[in-house]
Amino acid sequence: MIYIVQPCFPEYRKEFFMYLINNFDITLIYSDLSPEGVKSINISKERVKVVKTIGYGGFYWQLVQKYIVLKKNDVLILSGNIRYLSNLYYLVKAKLLGVRCLVWGHSYTNGFDFFSRLRVKIFEYADGYIVYTQRDKDFLQKIGYAKPIFVINNTVDISDFENYSIYPHLNISKKIDLVFVGRPSSKSQIFNFIELMADDYVLQDK
């Protein structure tokens, strides 16, 4: 059995998680609402479990114990948020039981701050790290993280966009509104996107 424990089950990860659940021996465990206010979608599946999260002083505990019964050949995948003390508890428990445990999340956020350093240090005891970008992987390797690192670049179903092209509609004389959704940090490389779009306009104009 593979157990995946996440703070929540957002809409944008539905296709990814449902693919895993339908094709592998997986139990997905999450809460209705993340501490950041992200709401989970409702999925009626036997191997999808919704649990409560309790918190105090910026730290949290997910009440997952009812659904996690670890055995020797199981795999446990925890979120990389060290503010969830339940993650740390189950990391230790997995190690004591000889169960493979991986963490899934960012290698750092908004610079390599105290919590980023602490996160990487703690998760050196895990059996591997699942990250969102190649940049996360490169960073972990650079600071000497020695365990296997896996990159999941995108968990969004992009099939609705594959056959859509904005080029027929580009008109340099008209205003085009663009919306950037994300953190305006160096990691997002938003300025690279702006430069690419500017080059695109020049090419179209010629």
Coordinates of C-alpha atoms in Angstrom, one line a residue:
M1 CA 0.0 0.0 0.0
I2 CA 1.1 3.5 -0.8
Y3 CA -0.2 6.2 1.6
I4 CA -0.2 9.8 0.4
V5 CA -0.8 12.4 3.1
Q6 CA -1.5 16.0 2.0
P7 CA -2.8 19.1 3.7
C8 CA -5.7 19.3 1.2
F9 CA -6.9 18.0 -2.2
P10 CA -7.2 21.1 -4.4
E11 CA -9.1 21.1 -7.7
Y12 CA -5.9 21.6 -9.8
R13 CA -4.6 18.2 -8.6
K14 CA -7.7 16.2 -9.2
E15 CA -6.7 14.6 -12.5
F16 CA -3.3 13.7 -11.1
F17 CA -4.5 12.1 -7.9
M18 CA -7.4 10.3 -9.5
Y19 CA -5.0 8.8 -12.0
L20 CA -2.9 7.5 -9.1
I21 CA -5.9 6.2 -7.2
N22 CA -7.4 4.4 -10.2
N23 CA -4.1 2.8 -11.3
F24 CA -2.2 2.0 -8.2
D25 CA -2.7 0.6 -4.7
I26 CA -2.9 4.0 -3.1
T27 CA -4.8 5.6 -0.1
L28 CA -5.0 9.4 -0.3
I29 CA -5.5 11.2 3.0
Y30 CA -6.2 14.9 3.3
S31 CA -8.2 17.6 5.2
D32 CA -11.1 19.7 4.1
L33 CA -9.2 22.9 4.4
S34 CA -5.5 23.8 4.5
P35 CA -4.2 26.3 7.0
E36 CA -3.7 28.7 4.1
G37 CA -7.4 28.5 3.3
V38 CA -7.2 26.2 0.2
K39 CA -10.4 24.2 0.1
S40 CA -10.5 20.5 -0.9
I41 CA -12.8 19.0 -3.5
N42 CA -15.2 16.2 -2.5
I43 CA -14.3 12.8 -3.9
S44 CA -16.4 9.7 -3.1
K45 CA -13.8 6.9 -3.3
E46 CA -13.1 4.1 -0.9
R47 CA -9.4 4.9 -0.8
V48 CA -9.8 8.7 -0.3
K49 CA -10.0 9.6 3.3
V50 CA -10.8 13.0 4.8
V51 CA -9.4 13.8 8.3
K52 CA -9.4 16.8 10.7
T53 CA -6.5 19.0 11.2
I54 CA -6.0 20.7 14.6
G55 CA -3.6 23.6 15.1
Y56 CA -2.1 25.9 17.6
G57 CA 0.6 28.6 17.3
G58 CA 1.3 28.0 13.7
F59 CA 1.8 24.2 14.0
Y60 CA -0.6 21.5 13.0
W61 CA -1.5 17.9 13.5
Q62 CA -3.5 15.8 11.0
L63 CA -5.6 13.1 12.6
V64 CA -4.6 10.4 10.2
Q65 CA -3.9 7.5 12.6
K66 CA -7.2 5.8 11.8
Y67 CA -6.3 5.2 8.2
I68 CA -2.5 4.5 8.3
V69 CA -1.5 1.0 9.3
L70 CA 2.1 0.7 8.2
K71 CA 3.6 -2.6 7.1
K72 CA 7.0 -3.6 5.9
N73 CA 6.4 -3.2 2.2
D74 CA 4.3 -0.1 2.4
V75 CA 5.4 3.4 1.1
L76 CA 4.5 6.5 3.0
I77 CA 4.5 9.9 1.1
L78 CA 4.2 12.9 3.4
S79 CA 3.9 16.6 2.6
G80 CA 7.0 18.6 3.0
N81 CA 5.5 21.1 5.5
I82 CA 7.4 20.7 8.8
R83 CA 4.8 22.8 10.6
Y84 CA 2.7 19.6 10.4
L85 CA 4.1 17.9 13.5
S86 CA 2.2 14.8 12.5
N87 CA 4.5 14.5 9.5
L88 CA 7.5 14.4 11.7
Y89 CA 5.9 11.8 13.9
Y90 CA 5.1 9.5 11.0
L91 CA 8.5 10.0 9.5
V92 CA 10.1 8.7 12.7
K93 CA 7.5 5.9 12.9
A94 CA 8.2 4.8 9.3
K95 CA 11.9 4.7 10.0
L96 CA 11.5 2.6 13.1
L97 CA 9.2 0.1 11.3
G98 CA 11.5 -0.1 8.2
V99 CA 8.9 1.5 6.0
R100 CA 10.0 3.6 3.0
C101 CA 9.1 7.2 3.5
L102 CA 9.3 10.1 1.0
V103 CA 8.5 13.7 1.3
W104 CA 6.7 15.8 -1.3
G105 CA 7.1 19.6 -1.5
H106 CA 9.3 22.5 -2.1
S107 CA 13.0 22.4 -1.3
Y108 CA 12.9 26.1 -0.3
T109 CA 10.4 29.0 -0.4
N110 CA 11.2 32.7 -0.7
G111 CA 14.9 32.2 -0.2
F112 CA 16.7 29.6 1.8
D113 CA 15.4 30.8 5.2
F114 CA 15.5 29.1 8.6
F115 CA 12.5 26.8 7.9
S116 CA 13.9 25.8 4.6
R117 CA 17.2 24.8 6.2
L118 CA 15.4 22.9 8.9
R119 CA 13.1 21.2 6.4
V120 CA 16.0 19.9 4.3
K121 CA 17.9 18.8 7.5
I122 CA 14.9 16.9 8.9
F123 CA 14.1 15.2 5.6
E124 CA 17.6 13.9 5.2
Y125 CA 16.1 11.0 7.3
A126 CA 13.5 10.3 4.6
D127 CA 14.2 7.8 1.8
G128 CA 13.7 10.4 -1.0
Y129 CA 12.3 13.8 -1.9
I130 CA 9.6 14.6 -4.5
V131 CA 9.8 18.2 -5.8
Y132 CA 7.9 20.4 -8.2
T133 CA 10.7 21.6 -10.4
Q134 CA 14.1 20.8 -11.8
R135 CA 15.3 23.9 -10.0
D136 CA 14.3 22.4 -6.7
K137 CA 16.2 19.2 -7.5
D138 CA 19.3 21.1 -8.6
F139 CA 19.2 23.1 -5.4
L140 CA 19.0 20.0 -3.2
Q141 CA 21.8 18.4 -5.0
K142 CA 23.9 21.6 -4.7
I143 CA 23.6 21.7 -0.9
G144 CA 24.4 18.0 -0.7
Y145 CA 21.1 16.2 -0.3
A146 CA 22.2 12.6 -1.0
K147 CA 18.8 10.7 -1.2
P148 CA 16.9 10.1 -4.5
I149 CA 15.1 13.2 -5.8
F150 CA 12.1 12.9 -8.1
V151 CA 10.6 15.8 -10.1
I152 CA 6.9 16.2 -10.8
N153 CA 6.8 19.3 -13.0
N154 CA 3.1 19.6 -13.4
T155 CA 0.0 18.0 -11.9
V156 CA -2.4 20.0 -14.0
D157 CA -4.4 18.4 -16.8
I158 CA -3.5 20.6 -19.8
S159 CA -5.5 18.6 -22.4
D160 CA -8.0 21.5 -22.7
F161 CA -5.2 23.8 -23.7
E162 CA -3.2 21.6 -26.1
N163 CA -5.0 22.6 -29.2
Y164 CA -5.5 26.2 -28.4
S165 CA -3.3 28.9 -30.0
I166 CA -3.3 32.6 -29.2
Y167 CA -1.4 33.5 -32.3
P168 CA -4.3 33.9 -34.7
H169 CA -5.8 36.4 -32.3
L170 CA -2.7 38.5 -31.7
N171 CA -3.0 42.0 -32.9
I172 CA -0.2 44.4 -32.0
S173 CA -2.6 47.4 -32.2
K174 CA -4.9 45.9 -29.5
K175 CA -4.5 45.7 -25.8
I176 CA -3.9 42.2 -24.5
D177 CA -4.5 41.5 -20.8
L178 CA -2.3 38.9 -19.1
V179 CA -2.7 37.6 -15.6
F180 CA 0.1 36.0 -13.7
V181 CA -0.9 33.7 -10.9
G182 CA 1.9 32.8 -8.5
R183 CA 4.5 34.3 -6.2
P184 CA 6.4 37.2 -7.8
S185 CA 9.8 35.8 -6.7
S186 CA 12.9 35.0 -8.6
K187 CA 11.9 31.4 -8.6
S188 CA 8.9 32.1 -10.8
Q189 CA 11.1 33.8 -13.4
I190 CA 8.2 36.1 -14.4
F191 CA 10.6 38.5 -16.1
N192 CA 11.7 35.8 -18.5
F193 CA 8.1 35.3 -19.4
I194 CA 7.6 39.0 -20.0
E195 CA 10.7 39.1 -22.2
L196 CA 9.5 36.1 -24.3
M197 CA 6.1 37.7 -24.8
A198 CA 7.8 41.0 -25.9
D199 CA 9.9 39.1 -28.4
D200 CA 6.7 37.3 -29.6
Y201 CA 5.0 40.7 -30.3
V202 CA 8.0 41.9 -32.2
L203 CA 8.1 38.8 -34.4
Q204 CA 4.3 39.0 -35.0
D205 CA 4.6 42.7 -36.0
K206 CA 7.3 41.9 -38.5

